[in-house]
Amino acid sequence: MTADILPTHTAALFAAAVQRAAALLRAGELVALPTETVYGLAANALDPRAVAKIFQVKGRPAHNPLIVHIAGLPLAATCVREWPPLADTLARAFWPGPLTLILPRSSVIPDLVTAGGPTVGLRWPAHPFIQAVLRECGFPLAAPSANLSNRISPTNADHVREQLGGAISLIVDGGQSQVGIESTVLDISTDPPRILRPGMIHAAALGAVIGRALAAAPDDPAAPTGALRSPGQLKKHYSPRARMVLLHWRDDADLNRQLAALALPPGRCHLLAHAHLPAPEAFARVCLIPHDAEAYARALYAELHQCDALGAEVIIVELPPDSPAWSGITDRLRRAAA
Ligand code: TXA
Ligand code: MG
């Protein structure tokens, strides 16, 4: 199989792609769709046979549950046991957008979607294309990131084609993903709510809307031992093929000293910097990623995909600032380097 890639940049192309995607999804097939975070590999969330194909194509372990995508609160309410006021508050503040809410599931959601667990992750994505497909289909869409398990998430249609082009029949090209890293996953089935996966909607923003502090994230030293973590949040995840090393350096001399101590010849290193750009001659490649968190997140995965495409052996990444706006980015970098 070789995937067709459908463009969506005119109204007619957009409408035709919606029809084609919806027809495949109704028939129980998979379609790779753009979302504002990363591209997703979608299936009818209410059809266990369709959902099983997601796990098969990605090589995803069955214990890792899928996020269910909806457009509109009435459809969200059918997926959960009850729709609490807290969900309403968060949905009004952040949906459509890069926030996934974990709630007790209703009986319409198949076991396969939740990995047999009692909760379901729900997200109303902001990208107009997946919204149009959701409206056309009328059923919710289960969609993990459209990459092979443990590889970097795709932020454009080409990234999807490289990893899954031979395994699915349709990829819809909705342009570059505007957020660039996966949604924040917030568990509101427990009290207080807890972030299971940091993202661009950070703890301070969520806390301000909820009106109180969140529980410490499982990776936080303040969290109780044995705190429940998102099943998909393995320490090693979201990895490029190259070895990745996170460093902070003051200047070129400081960087060179650190690389020498790690026995890393600069000539073998691709380097991603955002603040202290070293003289590029000695390195295999030096890229400057933007200095503000939103633009950095948008660019990051494309840079890592590029390192993979160029066969990079080692990627040196300048550590981002230690502030809430960067917490999702730092999480992904630490996992990729683990
Ligand atoms: O931005 C995103 O969330 C993208 C786009 C396509 O929407 N999707 C995405 O899906 O990143 P995936 O499958 O790559 O990551 C889903 C994460 C995993 O860490 C999974 O364990 C967690 O969400 N998750 C899903 N359902 C859960 C549940 N019921 N309880 C706890 N964690 C859950
Ligand atoms: Mg993923």
GROMACS .gro file of C-alpha atoms and ligand atoms in nm:
model
  372
    1MET     CA    1   0.000   0.000   0.000
    2THR     CA    2   0.116   0.355  -0.074
    3ALA     CA    3  -0.071   0.635   0.095
    4ASP     CA    4  -0.233   0.909  -0.113
    5ILE     CA    5  -0.153   1.253   0.025
    6LEU     CA    6  -0.449   1.488  -0.022
    7PRO     CA    7  -0.396   1.867  -0.014
    8THR     CA    8  -0.652   2.094   0.154
    9HIS     CA    9  -0.539   2.447   0.061
   10THR     CA   10  -0.847   2.545  -0.142
   11ALA     CA   11  -1.211   2.518  -0.032
   12ALA     CA   12  -1.281   2.255  -0.302
   13LEU     CA   13  -0.978   2.042  -0.209
   14PHE     CA   14  -1.064   2.072   0.160
   15ALA     CA   15  -1.423   1.957   0.101
   16ALA     CA   16  -1.315   1.667  -0.121
   17ALA     CA   17  -1.058   1.552   0.138
   18VAL     CA   18  -1.321   1.565   0.415
   19GLN     CA   19  -1.549   1.337   0.208
   20ARG     CA   20  -1.271   1.090   0.127
   21ALA     CA   21  -1.146   1.077   0.488
   22ALA     CA   22  -1.496   1.036   0.630
   23ALA     CA   23  -1.580   0.755   0.383
   24LEU     CA   24  -1.269   0.559   0.486
   25LEU     CA   25  -1.335   0.617   0.858
   26ARG     CA   26  -1.698   0.502   0.821
   27ALA     CA   27  -1.568   0.187   0.649
   28GLY     CA   28  -1.347   0.110   0.952
   29GLU     CA   29  -1.020   0.222   0.791
   30LEU     CA   30  -0.741   0.442   0.929
   31VAL     CA   31  -0.664   0.795   0.806
   32ALA     CA   32  -0.377   1.023   0.908
   33LEU     CA   33  -0.519   1.368   0.984
   34PRO     CA   34  -0.369   1.704   1.076
   35THR     CA   35  -0.429   1.844   1.424
   36GLU     CA   36  -0.286   2.162   1.575
   37THR     CA   37  -0.053   1.963   1.807
   38VAL     CA   38   0.082   1.681   1.588
   39TYR     CA   39  -0.066   1.465   1.310
   40GLY     CA   40  -0.296   1.187   1.434
   41LEU     CA   41  -0.370   0.835   1.308
   42ALA     CA   42  -0.748   0.827   1.330
   43ALA     CA   43  -1.009   0.550   1.350
   44ASN     CA   44  -1.374   0.531   1.452
   45ALA     CA   45  -1.341   0.521   1.833
   46LEU     CA   46  -1.662   0.317   1.864
   47ASP     CA   47  -1.543   0.039   1.631
   48PRO     CA   48  -1.302  -0.203   1.808
   49ARG     CA   49  -1.191  -0.360   1.478
   50ALA     CA   50  -1.089  -0.020   1.341
   51VAL     CA   51  -0.915   0.075   1.666
   52ALA     CA   52  -0.719  -0.254   1.663
   53LYS     CA   53  -0.563  -0.146   1.331
   54ILE     CA   54  -0.413   0.160   1.503
   55PHE     CA   55  -0.222  -0.059   1.748
   56GLN     CA   56  -0.111  -0.291   1.467
   57VAL     CA   57   0.012  -0.017   1.231
   58LYS     CA   58   0.198   0.177   1.503
   59GLY     CA   59   0.341  -0.130   1.679
   60ARG     CA   60   0.185   0.018   1.991
   61PRO     CA   61   0.161  -0.190   2.310
   62ALA     CA   62  -0.201  -0.271   2.402
   63HIS     CA   63  -0.156  -0.128   2.755
   64ASN     CA   64  -0.123   0.228   2.621
   65PRO     CA   65  -0.469   0.391   2.591
   66LEU     CA   66  -0.574   0.622   2.305
   67ILE     CA   67  -0.709   0.977   2.317
   68VAL     CA   68  -1.065   1.013   2.183
   69HIS     CA   69  -1.125   1.325   1.974
   70ILE     CA   70  -1.459   1.500   1.965
   71ALA     CA   71  -1.591   1.830   1.828
   72GLY     CA   72  -1.856   1.969   2.059
   73LEU     CA   73  -1.961   1.908   2.418
   74PRO     CA   74  -2.267   1.690   2.340
   75LEU     CA   75  -2.043   1.429   2.173
   76ALA     CA   76  -1.793   1.455   2.463
   77ALA     CA   77  -2.071   1.384   2.712
   78THR     CA   78  -2.159   1.054   2.537
   79CYS     CA   79  -1.805   0.925   2.600
   80VAL     CA   80  -1.802   0.977   2.978
   81ARG     CA   81  -2.002   0.851   3.277
   82GLU     CA   82  -2.081   1.207   3.375
   83TRP     CA   83  -1.970   1.552   3.267
   84PRO     CA   84  -1.864   1.735   3.585
   85PRO     CA   85  -1.862   2.116   3.629
   86LEU     CA   86  -1.479   2.109   3.636
   87ALA     CA   87  -1.475   1.956   3.286
   88ASP     CA   88  -1.709   2.230   3.171
   89THR     CA   89  -1.486   2.503   3.317
   90LEU     CA   90  -1.175   2.360   3.152
   91ALA     CA   91  -1.348   2.296   2.820
   92ARG     CA   92  -1.475   2.655   2.809
   93ALA     CA   93  -1.126   2.791   2.879
   94PHE     CA   94  -0.912   2.562   2.662
   95TRP     CA   95  -1.123   2.379   2.398
   96PRO     CA   96  -1.083   2.356   2.109
   97GLY     CA   97  -0.713   2.325   2.190
   98PRO     CA   98  -0.415   2.121   2.308
   99LEU     CA   99  -0.566   1.984   2.631
  100THR     CA  100  -0.676   1.623   2.694
  101LEU     CA  101  -0.908   1.559   2.989
  102ILE     CA  102  -0.912   1.218   3.160
  103LEU     CA  103  -1.258   1.123   3.295
  104PRO     CA  104  -1.443   0.803   3.391
  105ARG     CA  105  -1.558   0.650   3.062
  106SER     CA  106  -1.905   0.553   2.947
  107SER     CA  107  -1.996   0.209   2.812
  108VAL     CA  108  -1.987   0.322   2.446
  109ILE     CA  109  -1.607   0.342   2.456
  110PRO     CA  110  -1.450   0.002   2.373
  111ASP     CA  111  -1.198  -0.157   2.612
  112LEU     CA  112  -0.929  -0.143   2.347
  113VAL     CA  113  -0.940   0.240   2.343
  114THR     CA  114  -0.883   0.274   2.718
  115ALA     CA  115  -0.647  -0.027   2.746
  116GLY     CA  116  -0.909  -0.187   2.969
  117GLY     CA  117  -0.896   0.103   3.216
  118PRO     CA  118  -1.193   0.284   3.375
  119THR     CA  119  -1.111   0.627   3.226
  120VAL     CA  120  -1.100   0.786   2.882
  121GLY     CA  121  -0.892   1.076   2.748
  122LEU     CA  122  -1.096   1.336   2.555
  123ARG     CA  123  -0.977   1.620   2.335
  124TRP     CA  124  -1.150   1.872   2.109
  125PRO     CA  125  -0.876   1.962   1.861
  126ALA     CA  126  -0.847   2.312   1.712
  127HIS     CA  127  -0.747   2.220   1.355
  128PRO     CA  128  -1.034   2.296   1.113
  129PHE     CA  129  -0.978   1.981   0.907
  130ILE     CA  130  -1.022   1.724   1.183
  131GLN     CA  131  -1.317   1.931   1.312
  132ALA     CA  132  -1.484   1.905   0.971
  133VAL     CA  133  -1.421   1.529   0.958
  134LEU     CA  134  -1.565   1.486   1.309
  135ARG     CA  135  -1.878   1.678   1.210
  136GLU     CA  136  -1.913   1.477   0.890
  137CYS     CA  137  -1.870   1.140   1.066
  138GLY     CA  138  -2.075   1.212   1.379
  139PHE     CA  139  -1.875   0.958   1.581
  140PRO     CA  140  -1.566   1.024   1.797
  141LEU     CA  141  -1.219   0.950   1.657
  142ALA     CA  142  -0.950   0.762   1.846
  143ALA     CA  143  -0.618   0.905   1.734
  144PRO     CA  144  -0.267   0.866   1.869
  145SER     CA  145   0.019   1.057   1.708
  146ALA     CA  146   0.074   0.923   1.353
  147ASN     CA  147   0.424   0.781   1.412
  148LEU     CA  148   0.565   0.436   1.477
  149SER     CA  149   0.564   0.359   1.850
  150ASN     CA  150   0.851   0.532   2.036
  151ARG     CA  151   0.950   0.754   1.744
  152ILE     CA  152   0.908   1.131   1.709
  153SER     CA  153   0.556   1.258   1.644
  154PRO     CA  154   0.489   1.401   1.296
  155THR     CA  155   0.423   1.773   1.253
  156ASN     CA  156   0.367   1.766   0.875
  157ALA     CA  157   0.234   1.522   0.615
  158ASP     CA  158   0.584   1.425   0.495
  159HIS     CA  159   0.680   1.309   0.845
  160VAL     CA  160   0.375   1.080   0.840
  161ARG     CA  161   0.460   0.945   0.495
  162GLU     CA  162   0.818   0.859   0.604
  163GLN     CA  163   0.697   0.640   0.891
  164LEU     CA  164   0.351   0.512   0.786
  165GLY     CA  165   0.322   0.580   0.410
  166GLY     CA  166   0.344   0.209   0.330
  167ALA     CA  167   0.087   0.098   0.587
  168ILE     CA  168  -0.216   0.326   0.539
  169SER     CA  169  -0.409   0.447   0.234
  170LEU     CA  170  -0.467   0.817   0.311
  171ILE     CA  171  -0.273   1.105   0.464
  172VAL     CA  172  -0.441   1.446   0.465
  173ASP     CA  173  -0.202   1.741   0.436
  174GLY     CA  174  -0.322   2.022   0.661
  175GLY     CA  175   0.009   2.210   0.673
  176GLN     CA  176   0.257   2.246   0.957
  177SER     CA  177   0.109   2.168   1.303
  178GLN     CA  178   0.078   2.503   1.481
  179VAL     CA  179   0.149   2.385   1.839
  180GLY     CA  180   0.411   2.124   1.752
  181ILE     CA  181   0.416   1.904   2.064
  182GLU     CA  182   0.144   1.674   2.195
  183SER     CA  183  -0.145   1.796   2.412
  184THR     CA  184  -0.127   1.842   2.788
  185VAL     CA  185  -0.294   1.538   2.951
  186LEU     CA  186  -0.484   1.637   3.268
  187ASP     CA  187  -0.644   1.371   3.489
  188ILE     CA  188  -0.962   1.514   3.643
  189SER     CA  189  -1.093   1.172   3.753
  190THR     CA  190  -0.888   1.219   4.071
  191ASP     CA  191  -0.887   1.499   4.325
  192PRO     CA  192  -0.690   1.722   4.305
  193PRO     CA  193  -0.643   1.707   3.926
  194ARG     CA  194  -0.301   1.593   3.808
  195ILE     CA  195  -0.100   1.656   3.491
  196LEU     CA  196   0.000   1.320   3.342
  197ARG     CA  197   0.178   1.469   3.040
  198PRO     CA  198   0.295   1.832   3.034
  199GLY     CA  199   0.230   2.036   2.720
  200MET     CA  200   0.197   2.394   2.603
  201ILE     CA  201  -0.104   2.450   2.833
  202HIS     CA  202   0.098   2.446   3.153
  203ALA     CA  203   0.024   2.392   3.523
  204ALA     CA  204   0.008   2.763   3.608
  205ALA     CA  205  -0.250   2.831   3.334
  206LEU     CA  206  -0.462   2.532   3.440
  207GLY     CA  207  -0.436   2.623   3.808
  208ALA     CA  208  -0.548   2.979   3.737
  209VAL     CA  209  -0.864   2.856   3.563
  210ILE     CA  210  -0.941   2.584   3.818
  211GLY     CA  211  -0.877   2.827   4.103
  212ARG     CA  212  -0.648   2.595   4.298
  213ALA     CA  213  -0.320   2.408   4.269
  214LEU     CA  214  -0.285   2.078   4.084
  215ALA     CA  215  -0.142   1.759   4.233
  216ALA     CA  216   0.232   1.720   4.175
  217ALA     CA  217   0.310   1.547   3.844
  218PRO     CA  218   0.430   1.186   3.879
  219ASP     CA  219   0.783   1.288   3.774
  220ASP     CA  220   0.791   1.564   4.034
  221PRO     CA  221   0.998   1.483   4.344
  222ALA     CA  222   0.701   1.614   4.549
  223ALA     CA  223   0.471   1.340   4.414
  224PRO     CA  224   0.395   1.045   4.645
  225THR     CA  225   0.588   0.731   4.550
  226GLY     CA  226   0.382   0.503   4.329
  227ALA     CA  227   0.175   0.796   4.201
  228LEU     CA  228  -0.026   0.691   3.896
  229ARG     CA  229   0.137   0.796   3.575
  230SER     CA  230  -0.002   0.799   3.226
  231PRO     CA  231   0.054   0.448   3.092
  232GLY     CA  232   0.218   0.592   2.782
  233GLN     CA  233   0.456   0.809   2.978
  234LEU     CA  234   0.757   0.582   2.973
  235LYS     CA  235   1.081   0.750   3.063
  236LYS     CA  236   1.218   0.677   2.717
  237HIS     CA  237   0.982   0.807   2.449
  238TYR     CA  238   0.956   1.046   2.156
  239SER     CA  239   1.306   0.956   2.045
  240PRO     CA  240   1.510   1.040   1.741
  241ARG     CA  241   1.740   0.757   1.628
  242ALA     CA  242   2.050   0.954   1.727
  243ARG     CA  243   2.185   0.971   2.081
  244MET     CA  244   2.058   1.295   2.233
  245VAL     CA  245   2.242   1.495   2.501
  246LEU     CA  246   2.105   1.802   2.683
  247LEU     CA  247   2.359   2.062   2.789
  248HIS     CA  248   2.378   2.416   2.913
  249TRP     CA  249   2.684   2.621   2.815
  250ARG     CA  250   2.806   2.976   2.876
  251ASP     CA  251   3.020   3.015   2.564
  252ASP     CA  252   3.209   2.817   2.297
  253ALA     CA  253   3.499   2.729   2.526
  254ASP     CA  254   3.262   2.599   2.794
  255LEU     CA  255   3.075   2.390   2.534
  256ASN     CA  256   3.396   2.244   2.393
  257ARG     CA  257   3.517   2.151   2.741
  258GLN     CA  258   3.192   1.968   2.812
  259LEU     CA  259   3.199   1.783   2.480
  260ALA     CA  260   3.559   1.677   2.541
  261ALA     CA  261   3.467   1.549   2.888
  262LEU     CA  262   3.189   1.341   2.727
  263ALA     CA  263   3.431   1.219   2.455
  264LEU     CA  264   3.202   1.362   2.186
  265PRO     CA  265   3.392   1.495   1.881
  266PRO     CA  266   3.204   1.809   1.764
  267GLY     CA  267   3.236   1.690   1.403
  268ARG     CA  268   2.991   1.409   1.482
  269CYS     CA  269   2.744   1.632   1.663
  270HIS     CA  270   2.434   1.808   1.530
  271LEU     CA  271   2.362   2.095   1.765
  272LEU     CA  272   2.027   2.266   1.839
  273ALA     CA  273   2.073   2.601   2.011
  274HIS     CA  274   1.826   2.874   2.104
  275ALA     CA  275   2.032   3.124   2.304
  276HIS     CA  276   2.408   3.058   2.276
  277LEU     CA  277   2.486   2.982   1.913
  278PRO     CA  278   2.843   2.844   1.883
  279ALA     CA  279   3.071   2.898   1.584
  280PRO     CA  280   2.933   2.639   1.339
  281GLU     CA  281   3.257   2.525   1.164
  282ALA     CA  282   3.350   2.246   1.404
  283PHE     CA  283   3.005   2.081   1.411
  284ALA     CA  284   2.829   1.851   1.167
  285ARG     CA  285   2.541   2.102   1.175
  286VAL     CA  286   2.425   2.387   1.396
  287CYS     CA  287   2.060   2.499   1.400
  288LEU     CA  288   1.913   2.795   1.575
  289ILE     CA  289   1.564   2.723   1.712
  290PRO     CA  290   1.350   3.024   1.811
  291HIS     CA  291   1.387   3.161   2.160
  292ASP     CA  292   1.019   3.188   2.256
  293ALA     CA  293   0.850   2.871   2.378
  294GLU     CA  294   0.560   2.867   2.127
  295ALA     CA  295   0.784   2.901   1.823
  296TYR     CA  296   1.037   2.656   1.968
  297ALA     CA  297   0.769   2.388   2.019
  298ARG     CA  298   0.644   2.441   1.663
  299ALA     CA  299   0.996   2.388   1.522
  300LEU     CA  300   1.138   2.118   1.750
  301TYR     CA  301   1.010   1.791   1.600
  302ALA     CA  302   1.085   1.901   1.243
  303GLU     CA  303   1.447   1.963   1.353
  304LEU     CA  304   1.466   1.618   1.514
  305HIS     CA  305   1.312   1.454   1.204
  306GLN     CA  306   1.574   1.639   0.999
  307CYS     CA  307   1.853   1.503   1.220
  308ASP     CA  308   1.718   1.151   1.162
  309ALA     CA  309   1.693   1.211   0.786
  310LEU     CA  310   2.057   1.328   0.778
  311GLY     CA  311   2.170   1.022   0.975
  312ALA     CA  312   2.290   1.222   1.276
  313GLU     CA  313   2.477   1.013   1.535
  314VAL     CA  314   2.463   1.263   1.820
  315ILE     CA  315   2.230   1.556   1.881
  316ILE     CA  316   2.335   1.817   2.136
  317VAL     CA  317   2.043   2.030   2.257
  318GLU     CA  318   2.082   2.350   2.455
  319LEU     CA  319   1.861   2.312   2.765
  320PRO     CA  320   1.560   2.547   2.759
  321PRO     CA  321   1.484   2.795   3.039
  322ASP     CA  322   1.336   2.655   3.360
  323SER     CA  323   0.994   2.825   3.347
  324PRO     CA  324   0.631   2.704   3.318
  325ALA     CA  325   0.595   2.802   2.951
  326TRP     CA  326   0.881   2.563   2.866
  327SER     CA  327   0.777   2.267   3.087
  328GLY     CA  328   0.618   2.063   2.807
  329ILE     CA  329   0.918   2.115   2.580
  330THR     CA  330   1.167   2.021   2.853
  331ASP     CA  331   0.962   1.706   2.926
  332ARG     CA  332   0.988   1.593   2.561
  333LEU     CA  333   1.359   1.672   2.544
  334ARG     CA  334   1.433   1.479   2.864
  335ARG     CA  335   1.241   1.175   2.741
  336ALA     CA  336   1.412   1.186   2.402
  337ALA     CA  337   1.749   1.200   2.580
  338ALA     CA  338   1.670   0.928   2.838
  339TXA     O1  339  -0.185   1.614   2.095
  339TXA     C1  340  -0.217   1.497   2.113
  339TXA     O2  341  -0.259   1.455   2.221
  339TXA     C2  342  -0.206   1.400   1.993
  339TXA     C3  343  -0.304   1.444   1.886
  339TXA     C4  344  -0.310   1.346   1.769
  339TXA     O3  345  -0.431   1.463   1.942
  339TXA     N1  346  -0.226   1.267   2.033
  339TXA     C5  347  -0.136   1.197   2.108
  339TXA     O4  348  -0.173   1.066   2.132
  339TXA     O5  349  -0.031   1.243   2.149
  339TXA     P1  350  -0.073   0.956   2.186
  339TXA     O6  351  -0.149   0.829   2.178
  339TXA     O7  352   0.055   0.963   2.110
  339TXA     O8  353  -0.053   0.993   2.336
  339TXA     C6  354  -0.163   0.982   2.425
  339TXA     C7  355  -0.117   0.992   2.567
  339TXA     C8  356  -0.039   0.869   2.609
  339TXA     O9  357   0.064   0.910   2.698
  339TXA     C9  358  -0.148   0.789   2.683
  339TXA    O10  359  -0.094   0.700   2.778
  339TXA    C10  360  -0.229   0.899   2.747
  339TXA    O11  361  -0.231   1.002   2.651
  339TXA     N2  362  -0.365   0.854   2.775
  339TXA    C11  363  -0.466   0.829   2.687
  339TXA     N3  364  -0.577   0.787   2.751
  339TXA    C12  365  -0.547   0.784   2.882
  339TXA    C13  366  -0.619   0.747   3.000
  339TXA     N4  367  -0.743   0.703   2.995
  339TXA     N5  368  -0.554   0.758   3.119
  339TXA    C14  369  -0.428   0.803   3.126
  339TXA     N6  370  -0.354   0.838   3.018
  339TXA    C15  371  -0.412   0.828   2.899
  340MG      MG  372   0.246   0.943   2.060
   0.00000   0.00000   0.00000
